[in-house]
Coordinates of C-alpha atoms in Angstrom, one line a residue:
M145 CA 6.9 4.1 32.9
S146 CA 3.2 5.1 33.0
L147 CA 1.5 7.8 30.5
P148 CA -2.5 8.6 30.8
P149 CA -3.9 7.2 27.9
R150 CA -4.7 10.4 26.2
I151 CA -1.1 11.8 26.6
L152 CA 0.2 8.1 25.1
F153 CA -2.1 8.8 22.0
L154 CA -1.2 12.2 21.4
F155 CA 2.7 11.4 21.9
I156 CA 2.7 8.6 19.1
L157 CA -0.1 10.3 16.7
S158 CA 2.5 13.3 16.9
I159 CA 5.4 10.8 15.6
R160 CA 3.2 9.1 13.3
L161 CA 2.2 12.9 11.7
I162 CA 5.7 13.3 11.5
N163 CA 6.2 9.9 9.6
A164 CA 3.0 10.5 7.4
V165 CA 4.1 14.3 6.0
S166 CA 7.9 13.2 5.8
V167 CA 7.4 10.2 3.5
R168 CA 8.7 11.6 0.2
T169 CA 9.1 8.3 -1.8
F170 CA 6.7 5.5 -4.1
F171 CA 6.3 2.1 -2.8
Q172 CA 3.7 0.7 -5.4
P173 CA 0.7 1.7 -7.1
D174 CA -2.1 -0.1 -5.1
E175 CA -1.1 3.4 -2.5
Y176 CA -3.0 5.3 -4.8
F177 CA -4.9 3.5 -7.4
Q178 CA -6.9 1.0 -5.2
A179 CA -7.7 3.6 -2.9
L180 CA -7.1 7.5 -3.8
E181 CA -7.6 7.0 -7.4
P182 CA -11.5 5.7 -6.7
A183 CA -12.1 7.8 -4.2
W184 CA -11.2 11.1 -5.8
R185 CA -13.4 10.3 -8.8
M186 CA -16.2 9.4 -6.2
V187 CA -15.7 13.3 -5.2
F188 CA -14.6 15.1 -8.4
G189 CA -15.5 13.0 -11.2
E190 CA -11.9 12.6 -12.3
G191 CA -9.5 9.3 -11.4
W192 CA -8.1 6.2 -13.1
L193 CA -9.9 2.8 -12.5
T194 CA -8.0 0.0 -13.1
W195 CA -9.1 -3.3 -14.6
E196 CA -10.3 -4.7 -11.2
W197 CA -12.8 -2.0 -10.9
R198 CA -14.3 -2.6 -14.5
E199 CA -14.3 -6.2 -13.5
E200 CA -15.8 -5.8 -9.7
L201 CA -12.8 -7.1 -8.0
R202 CA -12.4 -4.7 -5.5
S203 CA -15.1 -3.3 -2.5
I204 CA -15.8 0.0 -2.3
A205 CA -15.1 0.0 1.4
H206 CA -11.7 1.3 1.9
P207 CA -11.8 4.5 -1.0
F208 CA -15.2 5.4 0.2
I209 CA -13.0 6.3 4.0
F210 CA -10.8 8.4 1.4
S211 CA -13.9 9.7 -0.2
L212 CA -15.7 11.1 3.0
L213 CA -11.9 13.2 3.9
Y214 CA -12.0 14.5 0.4
K215 CA -15.5 16.0 0.7
G216 CA -14.7 17.0 4.0
T217 CA -11.4 18.5 3.6
Y218 CA -12.9 20.3 0.5
F219 CA -15.7 22.0 2.1
L220 CA -13.7 22.8 5.0
L221 CA -11.3 24.8 2.7
N222 CA -14.3 26.5 1.1
G223 CA -15.7 27.5 4.6
L224 CA -12.5 28.8 5.6
G225 CA -12.2 30.6 2.8
I226 CA -8.4 29.4 1.3
N227 CA -9.0 29.9 -2.3
D228 CA -4.9 29.5 -3.3
E229 CA -4.5 26.3 -5.8
A230 CA -1.5 25.6 -4.6
V231 CA -2.1 25.5 -0.9
R232 CA -5.8 23.9 -1.5
G233 CA -3.7 21.0 -3.7
D234 CA -0.8 20.3 -0.8
L235 CA -4.0 19.6 1.6
L236 CA -5.7 17.8 -0.1
N237 CA -2.6 16.0 -1.4
V238 CA -1.5 15.1 2.4
A239 CA -4.8 14.8 4.0
P240 CA -5.2 10.6 3.4
R241 CA -1.9 10.2 5.2
L242 CA -2.7 12.3 7.6
L243 CA -5.6 10.3 8.1
Q244 CA -3.5 7.1 7.7
A245 CA -1.0 8.2 10.6
V246 CA -4.4 8.0 12.7
F247 CA -4.8 4.5 12.2
A248 CA -1.2 4.1 12.3
T249 CA -1.3 6.0 15.7
L250 CA -4.2 2.9 17.1
G251 CA -1.8 0.3 15.5
D252 CA 1.0 1.2 18.0
I253 CA -1.0 1.4 21.0
Y254 CA -3.0 -1.6 20.5
T255 CA 0.5 -3.4 20.3
Y256 CA 1.6 -1.8 23.5
K257 CA -1.4 -3.2 25.0
L258 CA -1.5 -6.5 23.4
G259 CA 2.1 -7.1 24.5
A260 CA 0.9 -5.5 28.2
K261 CA -1.7 -8.4 28.6
I262 CA 0.1 -11.0 27.3
L263 CA 3.9 -10.6 28.4
G264 CA 3.5 -7.9 31.1
E265 CA 3.5 -3.9 31.5
E266 CA 7.2 -4.0 31.0
A267 CA 7.1 -6.1 27.7
G268 CA 4.3 -4.0 26.2
W269 CA 6.5 -0.5 27.0
T270 CA 9.0 -2.7 24.7
S271 CA 6.7 -3.6 22.3
L272 CA 5.6 -0.4 21.5
F273 CA 9.4 1.0 21.5
L274 CA 9.4 -2.1 18.7
S275 CA 6.9 -0.7 16.6
L276 CA 7.5 2.8 16.7
G277 CA 10.9 1.7 15.6
S278 CA 10.3 -0.7 13.1
A279 CA 11.5 0.3 9.6
F280 CA 9.0 -1.2 7.8
H281 CA 6.1 0.3 9.6
W282 CA 8.0 3.6 9.2
F283 CA 7.9 2.9 5.6
C284 CA 4.9 1.4 5.3
S285 CA 2.2 2.0 7.9
T286 CA 1.2 6.0 7.0
R287 CA 0.5 5.0 3.3
T288 CA -2.8 4.3 2.1
F289 CA -2.9 0.6 1.2
S290 CA -5.6 -1.3 2.7
N291 CA -2.9 -3.8 4.1
S292 CA -1.9 -0.8 6.5
L293 CA -5.3 -0.1 7.9
E294 CA -5.7 -4.2 7.8
T295 CA -2.6 -4.1 9.5
S296 CA -4.0 -1.7 12.8
L297 CA -7.6 -3.4 12.6
T298 CA -6.1 -7.0 12.7
V299 CA -3.8 -5.8 16.1
M300 CA -6.6 -4.1 17.5
A301 CA -8.9 -7.4 17.3
L302 CA -6.0 -9.8 18.6
Y303 CA -6.0 -7.5 21.8
Y304 CA -9.9 -8.2 22.5
W305 CA -9.6 -11.7 21.6
P306 CA -10.0 -14.5 24.4
W307 CA -6.5 -15.7 24.8
P308 CA -6.1 -18.3 26.9
S309 CA -5.2 -18.2 30.5
K310 CA -1.8 -19.3 32.0
E311 CA -4.0 -21.8 34.3
E312 CA -6.2 -23.0 31.4
K313 CA -5.6 -26.8 32.4
T314 CA -7.5 -26.1 35.4
A315 CA -10.0 -23.7 33.7
K316 CA -13.7 -24.9 33.5
R317 CA -14.5 -22.8 30.8
V318 CA -13.3 -20.4 28.2
V319 CA -13.7 -16.8 29.2
L320 CA -15.4 -15.0 25.7
S321 CA -16.1 -11.3 27.6
G322 CA -14.4 -9.5 30.3
P323 CA -12.4 -6.5 31.3
E324 CA -10.1 -7.1 28.3
T325 CA -11.7 -9.5 26.1
S326 CA -14.9 -8.9 23.7
L327 CA -15.4 -12.0 20.9
N328 CA -18.2 -9.7 19.6
L329 CA -15.9 -6.7 19.1
S330 CA -13.0 -8.7 18.2
L331 CA -15.2 -10.1 15.9
G332 CA -16.1 -7.3 14.3
L333 CA -13.1 -5.7 13.8
A334 CA -11.6 -8.5 12.4
A335 CA -14.5 -9.1 9.8
V336 CA -14.0 -5.1 8.6
A337 CA -9.9 -6.5 8.2
C338 CA -11.7 -9.5 5.8
I339 CA -13.6 -6.8 3.8
L340 CA -10.2 -4.8 3.1
R341 CA -8.3 -8.0 2.0
P342 CA -10.3 -11.3 1.8
T343 CA -6.8 -13.1 2.7
N344 CA -7.2 -11.9 6.1
A345 CA -8.9 -14.7 6.9
L346 CA -6.4 -17.2 7.2
I347 CA -5.6 -15.6 10.5
W348 CA -8.8 -16.0 11.8
A349 CA -9.5 -18.9 10.8
T350 CA -6.3 -20.2 12.3
L351 CA -7.0 -18.7 15.6
G352 CA -10.9 -19.4 15.6
A353 CA -9.8 -23.2 15.6
F354 CA -7.7 -23.0 18.6
L355 CA -10.8 -21.4 20.2
Y356 CA -13.1 -23.9 19.3
F357 CA -11.4 -26.9 20.2
R358 CA -10.1 -25.4 23.3
A359 CA -13.9 -24.5 24.8
P360 CA -14.3 -27.5 27.0
M361 CA -18.2 -27.2 26.8
W362 CA -20.5 -27.8 23.7
A363 CA -22.5 -24.9 24.6
E364 CA -19.6 -22.4 24.4
R365 CA -18.9 -23.9 21.1
I366 CA -22.3 -23.3 19.5
L367 CA -21.7 -20.0 21.1
I368 CA -18.6 -19.4 19.0
I369 CA -20.0 -20.7 16.0
T370 CA -23.2 -18.3 16.6
E371 CA -21.6 -15.2 17.1
V372 CA -19.0 -15.4 13.7
A373 CA -21.9 -16.5 11.9
K374 CA -24.2 -13.1 13.6
I375 CA -21.4 -10.8 12.6
G376 CA -19.7 -12.7 9.6
V377 CA -23.4 -12.4 7.8
S378 CA -23.9 -8.8 9.2
A379 CA -20.6 -7.6 8.0
I380 CA -21.1 -9.0 4.3
V381 CA -24.8 -7.7 4.1
L382 CA -23.6 -4.2 4.9
N383 CA -20.9 -4.2 2.8
M384 CA -22.5 -5.5 -0.4
L385 CA -25.0 -2.7 0.4
L386 CA -22.5 -0.3 0.1
D387 CA -21.1 -2.1 -3.1
R388 CA -24.3 -2.2 -4.8
R389 CA -24.3 1.8 -4.3
Y390 CA -21.3 2.2 -5.7
Y391 CA -21.4 -0.5 -9.1
G392 CA -25.4 0.2 -9.3
H393 CA -26.2 -3.8 -8.6
F394 CA -25.5 -6.3 -6.3
T395 CA -22.1 -8.0 -6.6
F396 CA -19.7 -9.9 -4.0
P397 CA -16.1 -8.6 -5.1
P398 CA -14.5 -11.0 -2.5
W399 CA -15.6 -14.0 -4.8
R400 CA -14.3 -12.4 -8.0
F401 CA -10.9 -11.2 -6.6
L402 CA -10.3 -14.7 -5.3
K403 CA -11.8 -16.2 -9.0
F404 CA -9.4 -14.1 -10.9
N405 CA -6.2 -14.3 -8.7
L406 CA -6.8 -18.0 -7.7
V407 CA -8.4 -19.4 -10.3
Q408 CA -7.7 -17.6 -13.1
S409 CA -4.2 -17.2 -11.7
L410 CA -4.0 -13.3 -13.3
S411 CA -2.2 -11.8 -10.5
V412 CA 0.6 -14.0 -11.8
F413 CA 0.9 -11.3 -14.8
Y414 CA 2.2 -8.5 -12.3
G415 CA 4.7 -10.9 -11.5
S416 CA 5.5 -14.3 -9.5
M417 CA 8.0 -15.2 -6.6
P418 CA 9.8 -18.4 -5.8
W419 CA 7.8 -20.8 -2.9
H420 CA 10.7 -19.4 -0.6
Y421 CA 9.8 -16.0 -1.0
Y422 CA 8.2 -15.0 2.1
I423 CA 11.0 -17.1 4.3
F424 CA 14.5 -15.5 3.1
Q425 CA 12.9 -12.2 1.4
G426 CA 9.6 -11.3 3.0
L427 CA 10.1 -11.9 6.2
P428 CA 13.5 -10.1 6.7
L429 CA 12.4 -7.1 4.7
L430 CA 9.0 -6.8 7.6
L431 CA 11.2 -7.6 10.3
T432 CA 14.9 -5.9 9.8
F433 CA 16.8 -6.3 12.9
Y434 CA 14.2 -8.0 14.7
S435 CA 14.4 -11.1 12.4
P436 CA 17.1 -13.1 14.6
L437 CA 14.9 -12.2 18.1
A438 CA 11.4 -13.3 16.4
I439 CA 12.5 -16.1 14.8
Q440 CA 14.4 -17.6 17.8
E441 CA 11.1 -16.7 19.8
I442 CA 8.9 -18.7 17.5
S443 CA 11.4 -22.0 17.6
S444 CA 11.4 -21.5 21.2
V445 CA 8.0 -21.5 22.0
L446 CA 7.5 -24.1 19.5
E447 CA 9.9 -26.5 21.3
K448 CA 7.7 -25.9 24.4
A449 CA 4.0 -26.0 23.0
L450 CA 2.5 -27.6 25.6
S451 CA 3.1 -25.1 28.3
P452 CA -0.4 -23.2 29.5
S453 CA 1.9 -20.3 30.0
L454 CA 2.9 -20.1 26.4
A455 CA -0.4 -20.7 24.8
T456 CA -0.6 -17.4 23.1
R457 CA 2.8 -16.9 22.2
M458 CA 2.1 -20.5 20.7
Q459 CA -1.2 -19.4 18.6
F460 CA 1.1 -16.3 17.3
S461 CA 4.2 -18.6 16.1
V462 CA 1.1 -20.7 14.5
V463 CA -0.7 -17.9 13.0
T464 CA 2.9 -16.8 11.3
I465 CA 3.7 -20.2 10.2
A466 CA 0.1 -21.1 8.9
T467 CA -0.4 -17.3 7.1
I468 CA 3.2 -17.8 5.4
L469 CA 2.6 -21.3 4.4
A470 CA -0.8 -20.4 2.9
Y471 CA 0.9 -17.1 0.8
S472 CA 3.7 -19.4 -0.7
L473 CA 1.2 -21.5 -2.3
I474 CA 0.3 -18.4 -4.2
K475 CA 2.8 -17.3 -7.4
H476 CA 2.0 -13.6 -6.6
K477 CA 3.9 -12.6 -3.6
E478 CA 4.4 -9.4 -2.3
V479 CA 5.9 -8.2 1.2
R480 CA 2.9 -6.5 2.5
F481 CA 0.7 -9.3 2.0
I482 CA 2.2 -10.2 5.6
Y483 CA 2.2 -7.2 7.0
P484 CA -0.6 -8.1 9.3
L485 CA 1.5 -10.2 10.7
L486 CA 3.8 -7.7 12.1
P487 CA 2.1 -6.8 15.2
M488 CA 2.1 -10.2 16.4
L489 CA 5.7 -10.7 15.6
I490 CA 6.8 -7.5 17.1
I491 CA 5.4 -9.0 20.6
L492 CA 7.3 -12.0 19.9
T493 CA 10.2 -10.0 19.4
A494 CA 9.8 -8.2 22.8
S495 CA 8.8 -11.6 24.6
S496 CA 11.9 -12.9 23.1
L497 CA 14.0 -10.0 25.0
H498 CA 12.3 -10.2 28.2
N499 CA 11.6 -14.1 28.5
S500 CA 14.3 -16.0 26.3
I501 CA 17.5 -14.1 26.6
R502 CA 19.0 -13.8 29.7
I503 CA 20.6 -10.3 30.1
S504 CA 20.1 -7.6 32.6
P505 CA 17.4 -4.9 32.1
A506 CA 20.3 -2.7 31.6
A507 CA 21.2 -4.9 28.8
R508 CA 18.1 -5.4 27.3
K509 CA 17.8 -1.4 27.1
K510 CA 20.7 -0.7 25.6
L511 CA 20.2 -4.1 23.0
V512 CA 16.2 -2.3 22.0
F513 CA 18.1 1.1 22.0
S514 CA 20.7 -0.5 19.3
L515 CA 17.9 -2.4 17.4
L516 CA 16.4 0.9 17.2
A517 CA 19.3 3.0 16.1
A518 CA 20.1 -0.2 13.1
N519 CA 16.7 0.5 12.0
L520 CA 16.8 3.9 11.6
P521 CA 19.2 4.3 8.2
I522 CA 17.2 1.9 6.9
A523 CA 13.3 3.6 7.4
Y524 CA 15.6 7.2 6.0
Y525 CA 16.9 5.9 3.0
F526 CA 13.8 4.2 2.1
T527 CA 11.6 7.2 3.3
Q528 CA 13.5 10.0 1.5
M529 CA 15.8 8.6 -1.2
H530 CA 14.4 5.3 -3.0
Q531 CA 12.1 6.1 -5.7
R532 CA 11.3 9.6 -4.1
G533 CA 11.5 10.9 -7.9
V534 CA 8.3 9.4 -9.6
V535 CA 6.8 11.7 -6.8
D536 CA 8.9 14.5 -7.0
V537 CA 7.8 14.4 -10.6
V538 CA 4.0 14.6 -9.9
N539 CA 4.2 17.3 -7.5
Y540 CA 6.5 19.4 -9.9
L541 CA 3.8 18.7 -12.3
R542 CA 0.8 19.8 -10.2
H543 CA 2.9 23.0 -8.8
D544 CA 3.9 24.2 -12.4
Q545 CA -0.3 23.4 -14.2
N546 CA -0.7 27.3 -15.1
N547 CA 2.1 26.6 -17.9
W548 CA 1.1 23.0 -19.6
R549 CA -2.3 21.7 -20.8
S550 CA -0.7 18.2 -21.8
V551 CA 1.6 15.3 -20.5
G552 CA 2.1 12.1 -21.8
F553 CA 4.0 9.4 -19.2
L554 CA 6.7 7.1 -21.4
M555 CA 7.1 4.6 -18.6
P556 CA 6.2 1.2 -17.1
C557 CA 2.3 1.8 -16.0
H558 CA 1.6 3.2 -12.8
S559 CA 4.9 4.3 -12.3
T560 CA 3.6 7.5 -10.6
P561 CA 0.9 8.9 -8.9
W562 CA -1.9 10.1 -10.9
M563 CA -5.0 12.1 -10.3
T564 CA -4.8 12.6 -6.7
S565 CA -1.5 14.7 -6.9
L566 CA -1.8 16.1 -10.4
Q567 CA -5.3 17.3 -9.3
V568 CA -6.4 18.3 -12.6
R569 CA -10.3 18.7 -12.2
S570 CA -11.3 18.5 -15.6
T571 CA -9.3 16.4 -18.8
K572 CA -11.8 18.6 -21.2
Q573 CA -8.9 21.3 -20.6
W574 CA -6.0 18.7 -20.0
D575 CA -4.9 15.9 -21.9
I576 CA -3.2 13.5 -19.7
W577 CA -1.8 9.9 -20.4
A578 CA -0.1 7.4 -19.6
L579 CA 0.8 3.6 -20.9
T580 CA -1.4 0.9 -19.9
C581 CA -0.9 -2.7 -18.1
E582 CA -4.5 -4.7 -18.6
P583 CA -4.6 -8.0 -17.9
P584 CA -5.5 -10.7 -20.5
V585 CA -8.7 -11.1 -19.3
N586 CA -10.8 -13.7 -20.5
L587 CA -8.1 -14.6 -22.9
S588 CA -7.3 -18.1 -23.6
P589 CA -3.9 -19.9 -22.1
K590 CA -2.7 -20.3 -25.4
N591 CA -3.6 -16.3 -26.5
K592 CA -2.6 -15.2 -22.8
A593 CA 1.1 -17.2 -23.0
T594 CA 1.8 -14.7 -25.7
Y595 CA 0.4 -11.6 -24.4
L596 CA 1.6 -8.3 -24.2
D597 CA 0.0 -5.4 -22.6
E598 CA 0.8 -1.5 -24.1
A599 CA 3.6 -1.2 -21.9
D600 CA 5.4 -4.4 -22.6
Q601 CA 4.8 -3.2 -26.4
F602 CA 6.4 -0.1 -25.7
Y603 CA 9.4 -1.5 -24.3
A604 CA 9.9 -4.3 -26.2
D605 CA 10.3 -1.7 -29.1
P606 CA 9.9 1.8 -28.2
V607 CA 10.5 3.4 -31.8
V608 CA 8.1 0.8 -33.7
F609 CA 5.6 1.4 -31.0
L610 CA 5.6 5.2 -30.9
K611 CA 5.6 5.1 -34.4
A612 CA 2.2 2.8 -35.0
N613 CA 0.6 4.9 -32.1
L614 CA 1.9 8.6 -31.8
P615 CA 1.9 11.3 -35.2
M616 CA 5.3 12.8 -35.9
P617 CA 7.2 13.9 -33.8
P618 CA 7.5 17.8 -33.5
R619 CA 10.2 19.6 -34.9
K620 CA 12.6 22.4 -33.6
G621 CA 10.6 25.8 -33.8
A622 CA 7.3 24.1 -34.6
N623 CA 4.0 25.9 -33.4
P624 CA 2.2 23.1 -31.9
K625 CA -1.2 25.2 -32.5
K626 CA -0.7 24.8 -36.2
R627 CA 0.2 21.1 -36.3
V628 CA -2.8 18.9 -37.7
R629 CA -4.1 16.8 -35.5
E630 CA -3.8 12.8 -36.8
E631 CA -5.9 9.9 -35.8
T632 CA -3.5 8.1 -33.7
R633 CA -3.4 6.8 -30.1
Y634 CA -1.7 9.7 -28.2
Q635 CA -0.9 12.8 -29.2
W636 CA 2.4 14.6 -28.2
P637 CA 2.1 16.3 -24.8
E638 CA 3.8 20.0 -23.9
R639 CA 5.4 18.0 -21.3
L640 CA 6.7 14.3 -21.4
V641 CA 8.3 12.3 -18.8
M642 CA 10.4 9.2 -18.8
F643 CA 13.2 7.7 -16.7
E644 CA 16.5 8.8 -18.1
V645 CA 17.5 5.0 -19.4
L646 CA 15.2 5.9 -22.4
E647 CA 16.2 9.2 -23.3
K648 CA 18.9 8.0 -25.8
E649 CA 16.6 5.5 -27.2
V650 CA 13.5 7.3 -27.5
L651 CA 15.4 11.5 -28.0
R652 CA 18.3 10.6 -30.8
E653 CA 16.6 7.9 -32.4
Y654 CA 12.7 8.8 -32.6
L655 CA 12.4 12.4 -32.1
G656 CA 15.7 13.3 -33.9
G657 CA 18.0 14.6 -31.3
E658 CA 18.9 18.4 -31.5
D659 CA 16.3 19.0 -34.0
S660 CA 13.4 17.6 -31.4
G661 CA 10.8 20.0 -30.3
Y662 CA 11.6 18.8 -26.9
R663 CA 14.0 19.8 -24.4
S664 CA 15.0 18.7 -20.8
C665 CA 13.2 21.0 -18.5
A666 CA 13.6 19.2 -15.1
R667 CA 15.4 15.9 -13.9
F668 CA 14.6 14.4 -10.7
F669 CA 16.8 12.0 -8.4
N670 CA 14.7 8.6 -8.6
T671 CA 16.7 6.1 -6.9
H672 CA 20.5 4.6 -6.3
F673 CA 19.3 1.0 -7.9
H674 CA 15.9 -0.7 -9.3
D675 CA 15.4 -4.6 -10.0
D676 CA 13.2 -3.3 -13.1
K677 CA 15.6 -2.2 -15.6
R678 CA 12.7 0.0 -17.4
R679 CA 13.0 2.2 -13.9
K680 CA 16.9 3.2 -14.0
G681 CA 18.4 6.5 -13.6
D682 CA 16.7 9.8 -12.9
V683 CA 13.1 10.9 -13.9
V684 CA 13.1 13.3 -16.9
V685 CA 10.6 16.0 -17.8
Y686 CA 10.8 17.2 -21.5
C687 CA 9.4 20.3 -22.5
L688 CA 7.6 21.4 -25.2
E689 CA 9.9 24.3 -27.0
K690 CA 7.3 27.8 -27.9
Y691 CA 8.5 29.1 -31.0
G692 CA 12.1 27.7 -30.5
A693 CA 12.4 29.2 -27.1
R694 CA 15.0 26.8 -24.9
E695 CA 14.0 26.4 -21.0
E696 CA 16.4 24.6 -19.0
R697 CA 15.7 23.6 -15.8
V698 CA 17.6 20.8 -13.3
V699 CA 15.9 19.9 -9.9

């Protein structure tokens, strides 16, 4: 099977573009709040900057990409004379995922190329099909996480890495450049990945150690160290200049990131997992039905670690194990942290299908088809159903902007997309608020132990929190324009958004039930299950009645 490179790229891109526009669900807040919100703020002056940006833990490199996209899209819309706000809003909303689809396409192509380079052309195609059929790729590759771009950059860098040849035991030198190898290009791509996610250095430190110690001559080892230093320093300097332009002074976010999350352990504030999370949950979530084959291949390769023909796959296996062990030492764990390992694990899965399992080519094709078919319902459910209400409600509010000027979110912080999806250009005309979850920065260990953020305070006792932070709730038939503004944390909005689990407690106990000035005006299915009891049920929008009028709408 062979396709011209351009045709192959367009074919995969068409698949990833469908992937990008069809995802309707929410995964984790960083997709919006660590990438799109800073970018939107850079271009349009509005956006929710989380505490990490105030503490300079994040490099602007990743949001900078999307800021250029927003500017380009905005000027293109103006140039084409597209003035319909609904159309403009939809295009600005989807543009980042369309760009991410291009990055995902490159990740798929280089997974194929790396698989073909290491295992042969037929196994390369198997790697491509497994990549396109990966449920986790379909779920995450077109989302605007830094981890998604990091994954594509990692597999691209791996392709250009100087892998050992099958005859390495008789080789007199390590080849650092050639038709399909370029140490400088590999290191450059790896450096960008490390800028996006400093922890990506774990992969390259492990591979760098292999490269250094298998170089038979000191001249080659010195050359390796020189190239690493040259490209590493260049990347750091360029990134510091970019961050200086954004922050207004020189700073080094990777160090501050490690200091806050490892030294001060602030990442634990957002949850902790047992040491074995990545082994029993992370890898199965990442690989789904590929897990048995990938694990079998790692085990098989490590048993024959000294075989020159398995040298590259052995390094893949060691990198996987070393990275998982290192991440297991950190209390705060998320499956997307090990996402950059997925292309290597897919290639190891393809290797298992072609080298370790003794089956006929026809049986192998059937097995690959079965794996892809088994992933389809998983990919469908988690991109179309699970946690879709929190996305749907913001899209609903964006399209309904002419009917409201204030909205409040009584939800755990960062439960929904924000300004990049609402696209309210000026908060002087709109009053928009949500509960916050600032971590205990610079507090003593004793105070950290008892610290509750704003969202935690609310859920500890919603009624007590509302009495302390909002004025008396509006009653049925009240004219909100004639109410006296009280000095409280928030004001009651025209649209109030919450999860269904809060309806009874908030509406009946505090808002006054039938006497309340609010009526349910929109309801969105969110998920069938959730590990956070605060997020159970539908997402409900309550509208403040205007002079007693009643509006009911069910979505």
